[in-house]
Amino acid sequence: MRPEMLTALSALAVAIVTAIGGIVTTVIGRRQPRRPRGADRRDDFTAVTDKLGEHIARLEREAEQDRQQADQDRARISAQDFALRYIAGWSRSLVAYMRQAHLEPPPPPQPVPEEVRPYLHDLNS
């Protein structure tokens, strides 16, 4: 036999062995435990549904905590508003008492900020 023929036969033998190995690998790879078709998709769907359920429950808990915090903040702001109105009314009554006694009340210790001016109606009186 010539060397070219020997090379061709060895290449053919390698190709045949490779093809048989590929077929065996494919058959073994496709063997799975008997499960109905679409079972993988159902498992994926339930996993995703469970994750979404957990995420929704967490979001609902956070929303409830935010609502409770907002209620607490509203109550605190309302109490602070009442306290500030009480103090402003009390200081106005003191200023009125001093003026009634013909005394001049001292000026504010610092310029009044522009954000506060709408809430102090008798600032210039």
C-alpha positions as CSV (number, residue, x, y, z in Angstrom):
1,M,0.0,0.0,0.0
2,R,1.0,3.4,-0.7
3,P,1.4,6.0,2.0
4,E,-1.3,8.2,0.6
5,M,-3.8,5.4,0.8
6,L,-2.8,4.6,4.4
7,T,-3.3,8.2,5.3
8,A,-6.8,8.3,3.7
9,L,-7.8,5.1,5.5
10,S,-6.6,6.4,8.9
11,A,-8.5,9.6,8.3
12,L,-11.6,7.6,7.4
13,A,-11.2,5.5,10.6
14,V,-10.8,8.7,12.7
15,A,-14.0,10.2,11.1
16,I,-16.0,7.0,11.8
17,V,-14.9,6.8,15.4
18,T,-15.7,10.5,15.9
19,A,-19.1,10.1,14.3
20,I,-19.9,7.1,16.5
21,G,-18.7,9.0,19.6
22,G,-21.0,12.0,18.7
23,I,-24.0,9.7,18.3
24,V,-23.3,7.9,21.6
25,T,-22.9,11.3,23.3
26,T,-26.2,12.6,21.8
27,V,-28.1,9.5,22.9
28,I,-26.7,9.6,26.4
29,G,-27.3,13.3,26.7
30,R,-30.9,13.1,25.6
31,R,-31.7,10.3,28.2
32,Q,-33.5,11.9,31.1
33,P,-35.8,10.6,33.7
34,R,-39.3,10.2,32.4
35,R,-41.0,13.6,32.8
36,P,-43.9,14.9,30.9
37,R,-43.2,17.4,28.1
38,G,-43.2,21.0,29.4
39,A,-42.4,20.0,33.0
40,D,-39.3,22.2,32.8
41,R,-41.4,25.1,31.7
42,R,-43.8,24.5,34.5
43,D,-41.0,24.4,37.1
44,D,-39.6,27.6,35.7
45,F,-43.0,29.3,35.8
46,T,-43.6,28.2,39.5
47,A,-40.1,29.4,40.4
48,V,-40.6,32.8,38.8
49,T,-44.1,33.1,40.3
50,D,-42.8,32.3,43.8
51,K,-40.0,34.9,43.4
52,L,-42.5,37.5,42.2
53,G,-44.8,36.6,45.1
54,E,-41.9,37.2,47.6
55,H,-41.0,40.5,45.9
56,I,-44.7,41.7,46.0
57,A,-44.9,40.8,49.7
58,R,-41.7,42.7,50.4
59,L,-43.0,45.7,48.5
60,E,-46.3,45.6,50.4
61,R,-44.5,45.5,53.7
62,E,-42.3,48.5,52.7
63,A,-45.4,50.4,51.5
64,E,-47.1,49.8,54.8
65,Q,-44.0,50.9,56.7
66,D,-43.9,54.0,54.5
67,R,-47.6,54.7,55.3
68,Q,-47.0,54.4,59.0
69,Q,-43.9,56.6,58.8
70,A,-45.9,59.2,56.9
71,D,-48.7,59.1,59.5
72,Q,-46.1,59.6,62.3
73,D,-44.5,62.5,60.3
74,R,-47.9,64.2,59.8
75,A,-48.7,63.9,63.5
76,R,-45.3,65.3,64.5
77,I,-45.6,68.2,62.0
78,S,-49.1,69.0,63.3
79,A,-47.8,69.1,66.9
80,Q,-44.9,71.3,65.8
81,D,-47.2,73.6,63.9
82,F,-49.4,73.9,67.0
83,A,-46.4,74.6,69.2
84,L,-45.1,77.2,66.9
85,R,-48.5,78.9,66.6
86,Y,-48.7,78.9,70.4
87,I,-45.3,80.4,70.8
88,A,-46.0,83.1,68.1
89,G,-49.3,84.0,69.8
90,W,-47.7,84.2,73.2
91,S,-44.9,86.4,71.9
92,R,-47.4,88.7,70.2
93,S,-49.4,89.0,73.5
94,L,-46.1,89.9,75.2
95,V,-45.4,92.6,72.6
96,A,-48.9,93.9,73.0
97,Y,-48.5,94.0,76.8
98,M,-45.2,95.9,76.5
99,R,-46.7,98.4,74.1
100,Q,-49.7,98.9,76.4
101,A,-47.3,99.7,79.1
102,H,-45.7,102.2,76.8
103,L,-42.5,100.2,76.4
104,E,-40.9,99.4,73.0
105,P,-40.2,95.7,72.5
106,P,-36.7,94.8,71.4
107,P,-36.2,94.2,67.6
108,P,-35.7,90.6,66.5
109,P,-32.1,89.5,67.1
110,Q,-31.6,88.7,63.4
111,P,-33.2,89.4,60.1
112,V,-36.4,87.3,59.6
113,P,-35.9,84.8,56.8
114,E,-38.1,85.1,53.7
115,E,-39.5,81.6,54.3
116,V,-40.9,82.7,57.7
117,R,-42.4,86.0,56.7
118,P,-45.7,84.6,55.3
119,Y,-46.4,83.0,58.7
120,L,-45.7,86.1,60.8
121,H,-48.5,88.4,59.8
122,D,-47.9,91.1,62.3
123,L,-44.1,91.3,61.9
124,N,-44.0,95.0,61.0
125,S,-46.8,96.1,63.4
